[in-house]
Amino acid sequence: QSALTQPPSASGSPGQSVTISCTGTSSDVGGYNYVSWYQQHPGKAPKLMISEVSKRPSGVPDRFSGSKSGNTASLTVSGLQAEDEADYYCSSFAGSNTVVFGGGTKLTVL
Amino acid sequence: EVQLLESGGGLVQPGGSLRLSCAASGLTFSSHAMTWVRQAPGKGLEWVSGISGSGDITYYADSVKGRFTISRDNSKNTQYLQMNSLRVEDTALYYCAKGLRLGFDPWGQGTLVTVSS
């Protein structure tokens, strides 16, 4: 149950797009289409932004999108807004009904 | 609206025990797998344990296997996490969340567990 690999930080200016990667193995990210992404603002509980690689729950802006290629999943935030500044975590089903998270990426809106 | 409310956190000495509860409302509780996720101070998220809707299948992270026990009472819309042999490294904010394989949504606000002598 090794953690997924995310860049510690990412940044972009308002209106720009930014992509955050999440790298695992064939035993987790690459083996299942069960990658999720969470947004966490300081002092708040995480919020589901993307499930099953690319599905957006109701209420999540379509500026947020997810994809996967091989063992790497990605979250893209388009048209960056100030309120998008937060920590982002990926997670993946890892077989035997276990789940593994990434280390988190701090997104800064410049 | 689904709401999850955790309770039971507190200060405990290493080697001690604590039981966390998560009361759910706004959903057909028995239809959903449930999960516990923790976050150490200033650190990232760590999946801890999950349980099927019926409660007959449970899952654990290697870091807590053999020490923590997840359970649920569907008549009370509540899930539990019994934590034994607690270690300093178990200090964290413990979140309850709905779901397992397909993602966790929503999350409660968390209950803080501090393991210290």
mmCIF file of C-alpha atoms in Angstrom:
data_model
loop_
_atom_site.group_PDB
_atom_site.id
_atom_site.type_symbol
_atom_site.label_atom_id
_atom_site.label_comp_id
_atom_site.label_asym_id
_atom_site.label_seq_id
_atom_site.Cartn_x
_atom_site.Cartn_y
_atom_site.Cartn_z
ATOM 1 C CA GLN A 1 0.000 0.000 0.000
ATOM 2 C CA SER A 2 2.497 2.645 -1.173
ATOM 3 C CA ALA A 3 1.226 6.177 -1.595
ATOM 4 C CA LEU A 4 0.576 7.539 -5.064
ATOM 5 C CA THR A 5 3.022 10.192 -6.279
ATOM 6 C CA GLN A 6 1.846 13.783 -6.746
ATOM 7 C CA PRO A 7 3.905 16.940 -7.224
ATOM 8 C CA PRO A 8 3.998 18.861 -3.937
ATOM 9 C CA SER A 9 2.982 22.109 -5.575
ATOM 10 C CA ALA A 10 1.436 23.585 -8.697
ATOM 11 C CA SER A 11 0.483 27.098 -9.668
ATOM 12 C CA GLY A 12 -1.186 29.183 -12.315
ATOM 13 C CA SER A 13 -2.606 32.631 -12.916
ATOM 14 C CA PRO A 14 -6.334 33.358 -12.959
ATOM 15 C CA GLY A 15 -7.884 32.144 -16.190
ATOM 16 C CA GLN A 16 -5.066 29.740 -16.963
ATOM 17 C CA SER A 17 -5.167 25.947 -16.869
ATOM 18 C CA VAL A 18 -3.138 23.744 -14.586
ATOM 19 C CA THR A 19 -2.729 19.967 -14.563
ATOM 20 C CA ILE A 20 -1.821 17.883 -11.525
ATOM 21 C CA SER A 21 -0.462 14.384 -12.036
ATOM 22 C CA CYS A 22 -0.908 11.293 -9.883
ATOM 23 C CA THR A 23 1.379 8.351 -10.575
ATOM 24 C CA GLY A 24 0.852 4.867 -9.255
ATOM 25 C CA THR A 25 1.392 1.344 -10.490
ATOM 26 C CA SER A 26 -0.445 -1.343 -12.409
ATOM 27 C CA SER A 27 -1.774 -2.533 -9.040
ATOM 28 C CA ASP A 28 -3.715 0.649 -8.406
ATOM 29 C CA VAL A 29 -4.073 3.542 -10.876
ATOM 30 C CA GLY A 30 -3.210 1.466 -13.919
ATOM 31 C CA GLY A 31 -5.288 -1.520 -12.904
ATOM 32 C CA TYR A 32 -8.653 0.080 -12.198
ATOM 33 C CA ASN A 33 -10.774 2.982 -13.396
ATOM 34 C CA TYR A 34 -11.396 3.974 -9.799
ATOM 35 C CA VAL A 35 -9.321 7.124 -9.442
ATOM 36 C CA SER A 36 -10.814 9.983 -7.439
ATOM 37 C CA TRP A 37 -9.702 13.552 -6.792
ATOM 38 C CA TYR A 38 -10.423 15.623 -3.687
ATOM 39 C CA GLN A 39 -10.144 19.324 -2.944
ATOM 40 C CA GLN A 40 -9.340 20.434 0.589
ATOM 41 C CA HIS A 41 -9.346 24.026 1.762
ATOM 42 C CA PRO A 42 -7.484 24.881 5.000
ATOM 43 C CA GLY A 43 -9.362 23.698 8.059
ATOM 44 C CA LYS A 44 -12.070 22.041 5.992
ATOM 45 C CA ALA A 45 -12.997 18.472 5.176
ATOM 46 C CA PRO A 46 -12.031 17.153 1.739
ATOM 47 C CA LYS A 47 -14.568 17.400 -1.083
ATOM 48 C CA LEU A 48 -14.936 14.916 -3.932
ATOM 49 C CA MET A 49 -14.238 16.632 -7.250
ATOM 50 C CA ILE A 50 -13.761 13.699 -9.650
ATOM 51 C CA SER A 51 -14.661 10.034 -9.327
ATOM 52 C CA GLU A 52 -14.000 7.014 -11.546
ATOM 53 C CA VAL A 53 -11.196 8.852 -13.384
ATOM 54 C CA SER A 54 -13.340 11.478 -15.090
ATOM 55 C CA LYS A 55 -16.835 11.712 -13.594
ATOM 56 C CA ARG A 56 -17.843 15.015 -12.029
ATOM 57 C CA PRO A 57 -20.285 14.845 -9.115
ATOM 58 C CA SER A 58 -23.260 17.157 -9.210
ATOM 59 C CA GLY A 59 -22.299 20.691 -8.278
ATOM 60 C CA VAL A 60 -18.639 20.466 -9.291
ATOM 61 C CA PRO A 61 -17.819 23.076 -11.960
ATOM 62 C CA ASP A 62 -16.996 21.721 -15.407
ATOM 63 C CA ARG A 63 -13.681 23.575 -15.147
ATOM 64 C CA PHE A 64 -12.498 20.451 -13.327
ATOM 65 C CA SER A 65 -11.721 17.398 -15.445
ATOM 66 C CA GLY A 66 -9.922 14.114 -14.958
ATOM 67 C CA SER A 67 -8.139 11.635 -17.193
ATOM 68 C CA LYS A 68 -5.835 8.647 -17.036
ATOM 69 C CA SER A 69 -3.089 7.160 -19.171
ATOM 70 C CA GLY A 70 -1.410 3.982 -18.025
ATOM 71 C CA ASN A 71 -0.328 4.306 -14.416
ATOM 72 C CA THR A 72 -0.775 8.092 -14.286
ATOM 73 C CA ALA A 73 -3.985 9.987 -13.647
ATOM 74 C CA SER A 74 -4.374 13.729 -14.085
ATOM 75 C CA LEU A 75 -6.614 16.479 -12.803
ATOM 76 C CA THR A 76 -6.945 19.577 -14.966
ATOM 77 C CA VAL A 77 -8.378 22.820 -13.664
ATOM 78 C CA SER A 78 -9.270 25.207 -16.483
ATOM 79 C CA GLY A 79 -10.052 28.893 -16.132
ATOM 80 C CA LEU A 80 -8.367 29.073 -12.740
ATOM 81 C CA GLN A 81 -10.198 31.078 -10.112
ATOM 82 C CA ALA A 82 -9.016 32.335 -6.747
ATOM 83 C CA GLU A 83 -11.263 29.880 -4.913
ATOM 84 C CA ASP A 84 -9.506 26.957 -6.586
ATOM 85 C CA GLU A 85 -6.487 27.567 -4.364
ATOM 86 C CA ALA A 86 -6.423 24.494 -2.123
ATOM 87 C CA ASP A 87 -4.768 21.145 -1.557
ATOM 88 C CA TYR A 88 -5.681 18.409 -4.031
ATOM 89 C CA TYR A 89 -5.417 14.691 -3.359
ATOM 90 C CA CYS A 90 -5.821 11.763 -5.697
ATOM 91 C CA SER A 91 -6.828 8.308 -4.573
ATOM 92 C CA SER A 92 -7.137 4.939 -6.254
ATOM 93 C CA PHE A 93 -8.706 1.616 -5.530
ATOM 94 C CA ALA A 94 -5.780 -0.751 -4.996
ATOM 95 C CA GLY A 95 -7.331 -4.191 -5.021
ATOM 96 C CA SER A 96 -8.500 -6.336 -2.085
ATOM 97 C CA ASN A 97 -10.866 -3.469 -1.328
ATOM 98 C CA THR A 98 -8.124 -1.150 -0.162
ATOM 99 C CA VAL A 99 -7.577 2.448 -1.211
ATOM 100 C CA VAL A 100 -4.393 4.471 -1.506
ATOM 101 C CA PHE A 101 -4.019 8.262 -1.542
ATOM 102 C CA GLY A 102 -1.462 10.520 -3.124
ATOM 103 C CA GLY A 103 0.658 12.794 -0.986
ATOM 104 C CA GLY A 104 -1.260 15.896 -2.032
ATOM 105 C CA THR A 105 -0.564 18.918 -4.220
ATOM 106 C CA LYS A 106 -0.849 22.491 -3.029
ATOM 107 C CA LEU A 107 -2.368 24.561 -5.829
ATOM 108 C CA THR A 108 -1.558 28.265 -5.726
ATOM 109 C CA VAL A 109 -3.435 30.801 -7.825
ATOM 110 C CA LEU A 110 -0.932 33.554 -8.533
ATOM 111 C CA GLU B 1 -28.726 16.071 2.186
ATOM 112 C CA VAL B 2 -26.365 13.452 3.547
ATOM 113 C CA GLN B 3 -24.695 14.442 6.805
ATOM 114 C CA LEU B 4 -22.024 12.607 8.745
ATOM 115 C CA LEU B 5 -21.090 13.483 12.316
ATOM 116 C CA GLU B 6 -18.052 11.968 13.995
ATOM 117 C CA SER B 7 -17.502 11.780 17.744
ATOM 118 C CA GLY B 8 -15.359 9.984 20.283
ATOM 119 C CA GLY B 9 -11.979 11.570 19.715
ATOM 120 C CA GLY B 10 -9.756 12.707 22.532
ATOM 121 C CA LEU B 11 -6.416 12.371 24.293
ATOM 122 C CA VAL B 12 -5.200 8.858 25.059
ATOM 123 C CA GLN B 13 -1.905 7.412 26.227
ATOM 124 C CA PRO B 14 0.173 5.123 23.998
ATOM 125 C CA GLY B 15 -1.163 1.588 24.245
ATOM 126 C CA GLY B 16 -4.629 2.832 25.092
ATOM 127 C CA SER B 17 -7.950 2.434 23.321
ATOM 128 C CA LEU B 18 -10.617 4.701 21.884
ATOM 129 C CA ARG B 19 -13.860 4.150 19.982
ATOM 130 C CA LEU B 20 -14.952 6.572 17.311
ATOM 131 C CA SER B 21 -18.532 6.876 16.098
ATOM 132 C CA CYS B 22 -19.992 8.313 12.914
ATOM 133 C CA ALA B 23 -23.714 9.067 12.850
ATOM 134 C CA ALA B 24 -25.240 9.354 9.392
ATOM 135 C CA SER B 25 -28.456 11.000 8.236
ATOM 136 C CA GLY B 26 -30.151 11.736 4.935
ATOM 137 C CA LEU B 27 -29.412 8.384 3.307
ATOM 138 C CA THR B 28 -30.387 4.727 3.272
ATOM 139 C CA PHE B 29 -27.440 3.853 5.440
ATOM 140 C CA SER B 30 -27.379 0.108 4.878
ATOM 141 C CA SER B 31 -27.087 0.609 1.116
ATOM 142 C CA HIS B 32 -23.674 2.219 1.305
ATOM 143 C CA ALA B 33 -20.155 1.133 2.130
ATOM 144 C CA MET B 34 -18.503 3.437 4.630
ATOM 145 C CA THR B 35 -14.920 4.454 5.245
ATOM 146 C CA TRP B 36 -12.553 6.023 7.774
ATOM 147 C CA VAL B 37 -9.761 8.296 6.546
ATOM 148 C CA ARG B 38 -7.253 10.067 8.764
ATOM 149 C CA GLN B 39 -5.023 13.092 8.433
ATOM 150 C CA ALA B 40 -2.074 13.646 10.752
ATOM 151 C CA PRO B 41 -1.415 17.293 11.656
ATOM 152 C CA GLY B 42 -0.006 19.092 8.643
ATOM 153 C CA LYS B 43 0.107 15.873 6.605
ATOM 154 C CA GLY B 44 -1.834 14.238 3.806
ATOM 155 C CA LEU B 45 -4.796 11.891 3.763
ATOM 156 C CA GLU B 46 -4.471 8.216 4.682
ATOM 157 C CA TRP B 47 -7.179 5.632 4.098
ATOM 158 C CA VAL B 48 -7.700 3.617 7.286
ATOM 159 C CA SER B 49 -10.594 1.206 6.954
ATOM 160 C CA GLY B 50 -13.789 0.423 5.072
ATOM 161 C CA ILE B 51 -16.909 -1.660 5.628
ATOM 162 C CA SER B 52 -19.580 -3.013 3.310
ATOM 163 C CA GLY B 53 -23.182 -1.869 3.557
ATOM 164 C CA SER B 54 -24.258 -5.027 5.329
ATOM 165 C CA GLY B 55 -21.257 -4.918 7.626
ATOM 166 C CA ASP B 56 -20.125 -8.435 6.822
ATOM 167 C CA ILE B 57 -16.989 -7.427 4.910
ATOM 168 C CA THR B 58 -14.300 -5.199 6.383
ATOM 169 C CA TYR B 59 -11.071 -3.788 5.000
ATOM 170 C CA TYR B 60 -7.999 -2.292 6.650
ATOM 171 C CA ALA B 61 -4.813 -0.470 5.802
ATOM 172 C CA ASP B 62 -1.687 -2.406 6.733
ATOM 173 C CA SER B 63 -0.797 0.306 9.247
ATOM 174 C CA VAL B 64 -3.821 -0.462 11.444
ATOM 175 C CA LYS B 65 -4.552 -4.119 10.693
ATOM 176 C CA GLY B 66 -4.835 -6.134 13.874
ATOM 177 C CA ARG B 67 -5.235 -3.034 16.048
ATOM 178 C CA PHE B 68 -8.351 -1.303 14.659
ATOM 179 C CA THR B 69 -11.795 -2.802 14.128
ATOM 180 C CA ILE B 70 -14.485 -1.223 11.984
ATOM 181 C CA SER B 71 -18.145 -2.035 12.522
ATOM 182 C CA ARG B 72 -21.587 -0.602 11.917
ATOM 183 C CA ASP B 73 -25.088 -0.689 13.365
ATOM 184 C CA ASN B 74 -27.502 -0.132 10.504
ATOM 185 C CA SER B 75 -30.427 0.182 12.923
ATOM 186 C CA LYS B 76 -28.721 3.260 14.364
ATOM 187 C CA ASN B 77 -27.281 4.604 11.089
ATOM 188 C CA THR B 78 -23.889 4.607 12.770
ATOM 189 C CA GLN B 79 -20.462 3.230 12.024
ATOM 190 C CA TYR B 80 -17.666 2.760 14.509
ATOM 191 C CA LEU B 81 -13.903 2.478 14.657
ATOM 192 C CA GLN B 82 -12.510 0.659 17.676
ATOM 193 C CA MET B 83 -8.867 1.602 18.041
ATOM 194 C CA ASN B 84 -6.658 -0.482 20.334
ATOM 195 C CA SER B 85 -2.913 -0.469 21.042
ATOM 196 C CA LEU B 86 -2.763 3.149 19.970
ATOM 197 C CA ARG B 87 0.574 4.611 18.951
ATOM 198 C CA VAL B 88 1.865 8.166 18.804
ATOM 199 C CA GLU B 89 1.759 7.913 15.010
ATOM 200 C CA ASP B 90 -2.002 7.315 15.131
ATOM 201 C CA THR B 91 -2.451 10.949 16.159
ATOM 202 C CA ALA B 92 -4.675 12.484 13.490
ATOM 203 C CA LEU B 93 -8.008 13.966 12.552
ATOM 204 C CA TYR B 94 -10.229 11.010 11.737
ATOM 205 C CA TYR B 95 -12.834 11.521 9.026
ATOM 206 C CA CYS B 96 -15.868 9.393 8.308
ATOM 207 C CA ALA B 97 -16.970 9.234 4.672
ATOM 208 C CA LYS B 98 -19.590 7.496 2.561
ATOM 209 C CA GLY B 99 -18.370 5.144 -0.113
ATOM 210 C CA LEU B 100 -15.330 3.039 -0.848
ATOM 211 C CA ARG B 101 -14.358 1.975 -4.353
ATOM 212 C CA LEU B 102 -16.137 4.769 -6.255
ATOM 213 C CA GLY B 103 -14.866 7.627 -4.136
ATOM 214 C CA PHE B 104 -15.690 9.160 -0.787
ATOM 215 C CA ASP B 105 -18.619 11.577 -0.716
ATOM 216 C CA PRO B 106 -19.516 13.276 1.509
ATOM 217 C CA TRP B 107 -17.111 13.566 4.425
ATOM 218 C CA GLY B 108 -17.794 14.482 8.029
ATOM 219 C CA GLN B 109 -15.930 17.264 9.761
ATOM 220 C CA GLY B 110 -13.640 14.875 11.607
ATOM 221 C CA THR B 111 -12.795 14.021 15.199
ATOM 222 C CA LEU B 112 -9.315 14.558 16.619
ATOM 223 C CA VAL B 113 -7.390 11.699 18.203
ATOM 224 C CA THR B 114 -4.237 12.569 20.099
ATOM 225 C CA VAL B 115 -1.978 9.798 21.367
ATOM 226 C CA SER B 116 0.522 11.139 23.853
ATOM 227 C CA SER B 117 1.925 10.429 27.277
#
